[in-house]
PDB file of C-alpha atoms in Angstrom:
ATOM      1  CA  MET D   1    -302.322  80.275 179.052  1.00 87.00           C
ATOM      2  CA  LYS D   2    -300.249  82.603 176.730  1.00 93.00           C
ATOM      3  CA  ARG D   3    -297.530  82.822 179.359  1.00 94.00           C
ATOM      4  CA  VAL D   4    -297.227  78.994 179.850  1.00 95.00           C
ATOM      5  CA  LEU D   5    -297.080  78.322 176.140  1.00 94.00           C
ATOM      6  CA  ASP D   6    -294.729  81.294 175.660  1.00 96.00           C
ATOM      7  CA  PHE D   7    -292.452  79.578 178.506  1.00 96.00           C
ATOM      8  CA  LEU D   8    -292.640  76.041 177.048  1.00 96.00           C
ATOM      9  CA  PHE D   9    -292.147  77.158 173.228  1.00 94.00           C
ATOM     10  CA  SER D  10    -289.048  79.298 174.039  1.00 95.00           C
ATOM     11  CA  LEU D  11    -287.619  76.557 176.215  1.00 96.00           C
ATOM     12  CA  VAL D  12    -287.952  74.087 173.450  1.00 95.00           C
ATOM     13  CA  ILE D  13    -286.403  76.488 170.946  1.00 94.00           C
ATOM     14  CA  LEU D  14    -283.340  77.340 173.117  1.00 94.00           C
ATOM     15  CA  ILE D  15    -282.651  73.381 173.438  1.00 95.00           C
ATOM     16  CA  VAL D  16    -283.167  72.779 169.754  1.00 95.00           C
ATOM     17  CA  PHE D  17    -281.270  75.460 168.544  1.00 93.00           C
ATOM     18  CA  SER D  18    -278.484  75.377 171.134  1.00 94.00           C
ATOM     19  CA  PRO D  19    -275.863  73.825 168.827  1.00 95.00           C
ATOM     20  CA  ILE D  20    -276.586  76.564 166.150  1.00 92.00           C
ATOM     21  CA  MET D  21    -276.440  79.310 169.106  1.00 92.00           C
ATOM     22  CA  ILE D  22    -273.076  78.070 170.106  1.00 93.00           C
ATOM     23  CA  LEU D  23    -271.796  78.143 166.362  1.00 92.00           C
ATOM     24  CA  ILE D  24    -273.185  81.707 166.097  1.00 89.00           C
ATOM     25  CA  PHE D  25    -271.534  82.865 169.370  1.00 91.00           C
ATOM     26  CA  ILE D  26    -268.221  81.356 168.412  1.00 91.00           C
ATOM     27  CA  LEU D  27    -268.464  83.201 164.996  1.00 87.00           C
ATOM     28  CA  LEU D  28    -269.377  86.405 166.412  1.00 86.00           C
ATOM     29  CA  THR D  29    -266.799  86.221 169.236  1.00 88.00           C
ATOM     30  CA  ILE D  30    -264.090  85.761 166.450  1.00 86.00           C
ATOM     31  CA  ASN D  31    -265.618  89.059 164.890  1.00 79.00           C
ATOM     32  CA  PHE D  32    -266.467  91.180 167.601  1.00 76.00           C
ATOM     33  CA  GLY D  33    -265.049  89.776 170.869  1.00 78.00           C
ATOM     34  CA  LYS D  34    -268.455  90.488 172.749  1.00 83.00           C
ATOM     35  CA  PRO D  35    -271.034  88.284 170.810  1.00 88.00           C
ATOM     36  CA  ILE D  36    -274.125  89.322 172.896  1.00 89.00           C
ATOM     37  CA  PHE D  37    -275.212  92.648 174.043  1.00 86.00           C
ATOM     38  CA  LEU D  38    -278.116  93.952 176.081  1.00 93.00           C
ATOM     39  CA  GLN D  39    -280.064  96.976 175.103  1.00 92.00           C
ATOM     40  CA  LYS D  40    -282.815  98.970 177.146  1.00 96.00           C
ATOM     41  CA  ARG D  41    -286.272  98.500 175.779  1.00 96.00           C
ATOM     42  CA  PRO D  42    -289.884  99.360 176.971  1.00 97.00           C
ATOM     43  CA  GLY D  43    -291.958  96.543 177.680  1.00 96.00           C
ATOM     44  CA  LYS D  44    -295.575  96.239 178.822  1.00 97.00           C
ATOM     45  CA  ASN D  45    -296.871  99.497 180.052  1.00 96.00           C
ATOM     46  CA  GLY D  46    -293.321 101.143 179.037  1.00 95.00           C
ATOM     47  CA  LYS D  47    -291.657  99.273 181.792  1.00 96.00           C
ATOM     48  CA  ILE D  48    -287.777  99.330 180.752  1.00 97.00           C
ATOM     49  CA  PHE D  49    -286.070  95.800 180.659  1.00 97.00           C
ATOM     50  CA  TYR D  50    -282.793  94.611 179.015  1.00 97.00           C
ATOM     51  CA  ILE D  51    -283.236  92.843 175.899  1.00 96.00           C
ATOM     52  CA  VAL D  52    -280.798  89.981 174.906  1.00 94.00           C
ATOM     53  CA  LYS D  53    -279.490  89.947 171.151  1.00 90.00           C
ATOM     54  CA  PHE D  54    -276.660  88.447 169.293  1.00 89.00           C
ATOM     55  CA  LYS D  55    -274.356  91.451 168.104  1.00 85.00           C
ATOM     56  CA  THR D  56    -274.374  91.945 164.488  1.00 83.00           C
ATOM     57  CA  MET D  57    -272.626  95.100 163.942  1.00 83.00           C
ATOM     58  CA  ASN D  58    -269.308  96.355 165.301  1.00 78.00           C
ATOM     59  CA  ASP D  59    -268.739  99.492 167.154  1.00 79.00           C
ATOM     60  CA  LYS D  60    -266.775 101.463 164.866  1.00 81.00           C
ATOM     61  CA  LYS D  61    -266.823 105.286 165.610  1.00 84.00           C
ATOM     62  CA  ASP D  62    -265.909 108.269 163.362  1.00 83.00           C
ATOM     63  CA  GLU D  63    -263.480 111.022 164.195  1.00 85.00           C
ATOM     64  CA  ASN D  64    -266.260 112.877 166.281  1.00 86.00           C
ATOM     65  CA  GLY D  65    -266.960 109.790 168.317  1.00 82.00           C
ATOM     66  CA  GLU D  66    -270.155 109.015 166.652  1.00 86.00           C
ATOM     67  CA  LEU D  67    -271.080 105.505 165.415  1.00 84.00           C
ATOM     68  CA  TYR D  68    -270.667 104.864 161.582  1.00 84.00           C
ATOM     69  CA  PRO D  69    -274.083 104.020 159.955  1.00 82.00           C
ATOM     70  CA  ASP D  70    -275.633 100.607 160.057  1.00 79.00           C
ATOM     71  CA  ASP D  71    -274.255  99.871 156.569  1.00 78.00           C
ATOM     72  CA  VAL D  72    -270.783 100.464 157.448  1.00 81.00           C
ATOM     73  CA  ARG D  73    -270.790  98.554 160.835  1.00 82.00           C
ATOM     74  CA  LEU D  74    -272.688  95.347 159.855  1.00 82.00           C
ATOM     75  CA  THR D  75    -270.309  92.841 158.828  1.00 78.00           C
ATOM     76  CA  THR D  76    -270.513  89.760 156.610  1.00 81.00           C
ATOM     77  CA  VAL D  77    -271.193  87.298 159.677  1.00 81.00           C
ATOM     78  CA  GLY D  78    -273.763  89.755 161.013  1.00 80.00           C
ATOM     79  CA  LYS D  79    -275.666  90.174 157.808  1.00 83.00           C
ATOM     80  CA  ILE D  80    -276.225  86.383 157.640  1.00 84.00           C
ATOM     81  CA  VAL D  81    -277.207  86.217 161.186  1.00 84.00           C
ATOM     82  CA  ARG D  82    -279.710  89.188 160.703  1.00 82.00           C
ATOM     83  CA  LYS D  83    -280.919  87.837 157.402  1.00 80.00           C
ATOM     84  CA  THR D  84    -281.877  84.569 159.055  1.00 81.00           C
ATOM     85  CA  SER D  85    -283.320  86.243 162.045  1.00 81.00           C
ATOM     86  CA  LEU D  86    -280.963  83.957 164.182  1.00 87.00           C
ATOM     87  CA  ASP D  87    -279.901  87.201 166.224  1.00 87.00           C
ATOM     88  CA  GLU D  88    -283.248  87.102 167.883  1.00 88.00           C
ATOM     89  CA  LEU D  89    -282.674  83.526 169.311  1.00 92.00           C
ATOM     90  CA  PRO D  90    -281.219  84.961 172.771  1.00 94.00           C
ATOM     91  CA  GLN D  91    -284.649  86.676 173.216  1.00 95.00           C
ATOM     92  CA  MET D  92    -286.047  83.351 174.071  1.00 96.00           C
ATOM     93  CA  LEU D  93    -284.413  84.250 177.653  1.00 96.00           C
ATOM     94  CA  ASN D  94    -286.557  87.241 177.661  1.00 97.00           C
ATOM     95  CA  VAL D  95    -289.508  85.278 177.047  1.00 97.00           C
ATOM     96  CA  ILE D  96    -288.710  82.773 179.863  1.00 96.00           C
ATOM     97  CA  LYS D  97    -288.035  85.660 182.281  1.00 96.00           C
ATOM     98  CA  GLY D  98    -291.512  87.209 181.560  1.00 96.00           C
ATOM     99  CA  ASP D  99    -290.147  90.281 179.839  1.00 97.00           C
ATOM    100  CA  MET D 100    -291.695  89.479 176.265  1.00 97.00           C
ATOM    101  CA  SER D 101    -293.893  87.053 174.765  1.00 97.00           C
ATOM    102  CA  ILE D 102    -293.267  85.123 171.511  1.00 96.00           C
ATOM    103  CA  VAL D 103    -295.913  87.153 169.859  1.00 97.00           C
ATOM    104  CA  GLY D 104    -296.516  90.829 170.206  1.00 97.00           C
ATOM    105  CA  PRO D 105    -295.426  94.273 168.978  1.00 97.00           C
ATOM    106  CA  ARG D 106    -291.676  94.319 168.619  1.00 95.00           C
ATOM    107  CA  PRO D 107    -289.885  96.274 171.607  1.00 95.00           C
ATOM    108  CA  LEU D 108    -288.465  99.450 170.185  1.00 94.00           C
ATOM    109  CA  LEU D 109    -286.254 102.081 171.640  1.00 94.00           C
ATOM    110  CA  PRO D 110    -286.851 103.987 174.896  1.00 95.00           C
ATOM    111  CA  GLU D 111    -286.335 107.317 173.349  1.00 94.00           C
ATOM    112  CA  TYR D 112    -289.470 106.607 171.210  1.00 94.00           C
ATOM    113  CA  LEU D 113    -291.896 106.683 173.938  1.00 94.00           C
ATOM    114  CA  SER D 114    -292.311 110.392 174.164  1.00 93.00           C
ATOM    115  CA  LEU D 115    -292.748 110.593 170.325  1.00 94.00           C
ATOM    116  CA  TYR D 116    -295.906 108.242 170.190  1.00 95.00           C
ATOM    117  CA  SER D 117    -299.278 109.529 169.804  1.00 94.00           C
ATOM    118  CA  ALA D 118    -301.755 108.621 172.615  1.00 95.00           C
ATOM    119  CA  GLU D 119    -303.097 105.819 169.985  1.00 96.00           C
ATOM    120  CA  GLN D 120    -299.513 104.777 169.015  1.00 95.00           C
ATOM    121  CA  SER D 121    -298.525 104.293 172.723  1.00 96.00           C
ATOM    122  CA  ARG D 122    -301.351 101.525 173.104  1.00 97.00           C
ATOM    123  CA  ARG D 123    -298.872  99.166 171.563  1.00 97.00           C
ATOM    124  CA  HIS D 124    -297.598  98.893 175.413  1.00 97.00           C
ATOM    125  CA  GLU D 125    -300.671  97.410 176.717  1.00 97.00           C
ATOM    126  CA  VAL D 126    -299.374  93.939 175.789  1.00 97.00           C
ATOM    127  CA  LYS D 127    -295.935  92.377 176.250  1.00 97.00           C
ATOM    128  CA  PRO D 128    -293.610  92.961 173.226  1.00 97.00           C
ATOM    129  CA  GLY D 129    -292.852  89.985 171.102  1.00 96.00           C
ATOM    130  CA  ILE D 130    -290.101  88.369 169.030  1.00 94.00           C
ATOM    131  CA  THR D 131    -292.278  88.532 166.178  1.00 94.00           C
ATOM    132  CA  GLY D 132    -295.608  90.436 165.536  1.00 95.00           C
ATOM    133  CA  TRP D 133    -298.318  91.544 163.219  1.00 96.00           C
ATOM    134  CA  ALA D 134    -296.165  94.384 161.744  1.00 94.00           C
ATOM    135  CA  GLN D 135    -293.266  91.954 161.370  1.00 92.00           C
ATOM    136  CA  VAL D 136    -295.384  89.673 159.198  1.00 93.00           C
ATOM    137  CA  ASN D 137    -297.043  92.675 157.093  1.00 92.00           C
ATOM    138  CA  GLY D 138    -293.732  94.250 156.026  1.00 88.00           C
ATOM    139  CA  ARG D 139    -291.395  94.563 158.899  1.00 80.00           C
ATOM    140  CA  ASN D 140    -288.773  97.051 158.024  1.00 78.00           C
ATOM    141  CA  ALA D 141    -290.163  97.691 154.656  1.00 82.00           C
ATOM    142  CA  ILE D 142    -293.122  99.578 155.662  1.00 89.00           C
ATOM    143  CA  SER D 143    -293.457 103.129 157.073  1.00 89.00           C
ATOM    144  CA  TRP D 144    -293.333 103.676 161.050  1.00 92.00           C
ATOM    145  CA  LYS D 145    -296.958 104.826 160.783  1.00 93.00           C
ATOM    146  CA  GLU D 146    -298.189 101.617 159.143  1.00 94.00           C
ATOM    147  CA  LYS D 147    -296.006  99.369 161.810  1.00 94.00           C
ATOM    148  CA  LEU D 148    -297.564 101.305 164.691  1.00 95.00           C
ATOM    149  CA  GLU D 149    -301.010 100.950 163.338  1.00 96.00           C
ATOM    150  CA  LEU D 150    -300.381  97.230 162.766  1.00 96.00           C
ATOM    151  CA  ASP D 151    -298.797  96.959 166.466  1.00 97.00           C
ATOM    152  CA  VAL D 152    -302.277  98.592 167.846  1.00 97.00           C
ATOM    153  CA  TRP D 153    -304.445  96.494 165.676  1.00 97.00           C
ATOM    154  CA  TYR D 154    -302.680  93.347 167.158  1.00 97.00           C
ATOM    155  CA  VAL D 155    -303.546  94.796 170.730  1.00 97.00           C
ATOM    156  CA  ASP D 156    -307.206  95.027 169.679  1.00 97.00           C
ATOM    157  CA  ASN D 157    -307.406  91.660 168.050  1.00 97.00           C
ATOM    158  CA  GLN D 158    -305.075  89.305 169.666  1.00 95.00           C
ATOM    159  CA  SER D 159    -306.146  85.562 170.193  1.00 95.00           C
ATOM    160  CA  PHE D 160    -304.552  82.268 170.312  1.00 95.00           C
ATOM    161  CA  TRP D 161    -305.359  81.856 166.576  1.00 96.00           C
ATOM    162  CA  LEU D 162    -304.060  85.102 165.426  1.00 97.00           C
ATOM    163  CA  ASP D 163    -300.568  84.449 167.338  1.00 96.00           C
ATOM    164  CA  LEU D 164    -300.553  80.919 165.637  1.00 95.00           C
ATOM    165  CA  LYS D 165    -301.132  82.604 162.128  1.00 96.00           C
ATOM    166  CA  ILE D 166    -298.190  85.162 162.888  1.00 96.00           C
ATOM    167  CA  LEU D 167    -295.992  82.381 163.858  1.00 94.00           C
ATOM    168  CA  PHE D 168    -296.493  80.288 160.460  1.00 93.00           C
ATOM    169  CA  LEU D 169    -296.060  83.676 158.696  1.00 93.00           C
ATOM    170  CA  THR D 170    -292.933  84.295 160.379  1.00 90.00           C
ATOM    171  CA  ILE D 171    -291.495  81.189 159.481  1.00 87.00           C
ATOM    172  CA  ARG D 172    -292.338  82.006 155.729  1.00 87.00           C
ATOM    173  CA  LYS D 173    -290.972  85.460 155.893  1.00 83.00           C
ATOM    174  CA  VAL D 174    -287.749  84.009 157.529  1.00 79.00           C
ATOM    175  CA  PHE D 175    -287.190  81.645 154.623  1.00 78.00           C
ATOM    176  CA  LYS D 176    -287.913  84.336 152.065  1.00 76.00           C
ATOM    177  CA  SER D 177    -285.823  86.962 153.943  1.00 65.00           C
ATOM    178  CA  GLU D 178    -288.499  89.523 153.301  1.00 60.00           C
ATOM    179  CA  GLY D 179    -288.655  93.062 154.919  1.00 52.00           C
ATOM    180  CA  ILE D 180    -285.321  92.729 156.574  1.00 52.00           C
ATOM    181  CA  SER D 181    -284.252  96.332 155.961  1.00 52.00           C
ATOM    182  CA  ALA D 182    -285.972  99.838 154.806  1.00 48.00           C
ATOM    183  CA  LYS D 183    -285.402 100.674 151.326  1.00 52.00           C
ATOM    184  CA  GLY D 184    -281.866 102.411 150.898  1.00 50.00           C
ATOM    185  CA  GLU D 185    -281.067 101.271 154.661  1.00 48.00           C
ATOM    186  CA  ALA D 186    -279.100  98.443 156.048  1.00 45.00           C
ATOM    187  CA  THR D 187    -281.537  98.151 158.884  1.00 55.00           C
ATOM    188  CA  THR D 188    -284.379 100.738 159.196  1.00 66.00           C
ATOM    189  CA  THR D 189    -284.620 104.615 159.733  1.00 78.00           C
ATOM    190  CA  LYS D 190    -285.236 105.985 163.245  1.00 82.00           C
ATOM    191  CA  PHE D 191    -288.500 106.966 164.266  1.00 85.00           C
ATOM    192  CA  LYS D 192    -288.873 110.732 164.781  1.00 83.00           C
ATOM    193  CA  GLY D 193    -292.468 110.860 165.684  1.00 80.00           C
ATOM    194  CA  ASN D 194    -295.576 111.961 163.935  1.00 72.00           C
TER     195      ASN D 194
END
C-alpha cells in the first residue's frame, strides 16, 4: 500500500508543482548552466542509486582543485531554493522509480556506509525518504548521533499514521524554515563515524 500511495502522491506533486519546477529550472540554468545534478546515494539494504536534485551550489574550486566550503558556493537563488526545500522536488522521480519513498530516513552519502555502527546501519532496512522522522525533529540542527537514532526509531515504529504525522510536520517545518543548517554551517557537517 505504501508503494502505491508513494507513486500517486509523487505523481500529483510533480503535476501540481511543474510550473514552479520549470521556473526554478530556468533560474538555476541562468545561475549554473546545469540546474540538475545526479548523486550516488545508498538506498534500501545499502543498494546504490542516483538521487535527482536541483543544484543549489556552484562548483568553484580553490588553487588546489578542492571545492570551496558550502557557504562560499551557495548562491542567492540556491539559498532560496534550499530554504523552501524546493530543491527536493525532482526526487519525486526517484519515488516514482521506486528508489525512494515519500517518508523514510534521508539518503546520505555512500562514504558513510562504513562509518555506521551496526545499529545505525539499520536505517537502511527501509527505503530512504524525501522527508523523515529526523527531518521533523531537528533536521541539520541536531547532532549526527541524534539523527541516526531518530532514523532507526522510524524503522522500528513506521506506520501509515506516523508517515501522515511526518508529512504534516514537514509542511510546518518548511513554512517555518527550521533546521535547514547546522550551527555555523551553510548546510551541515560531514559524518565522521562514532
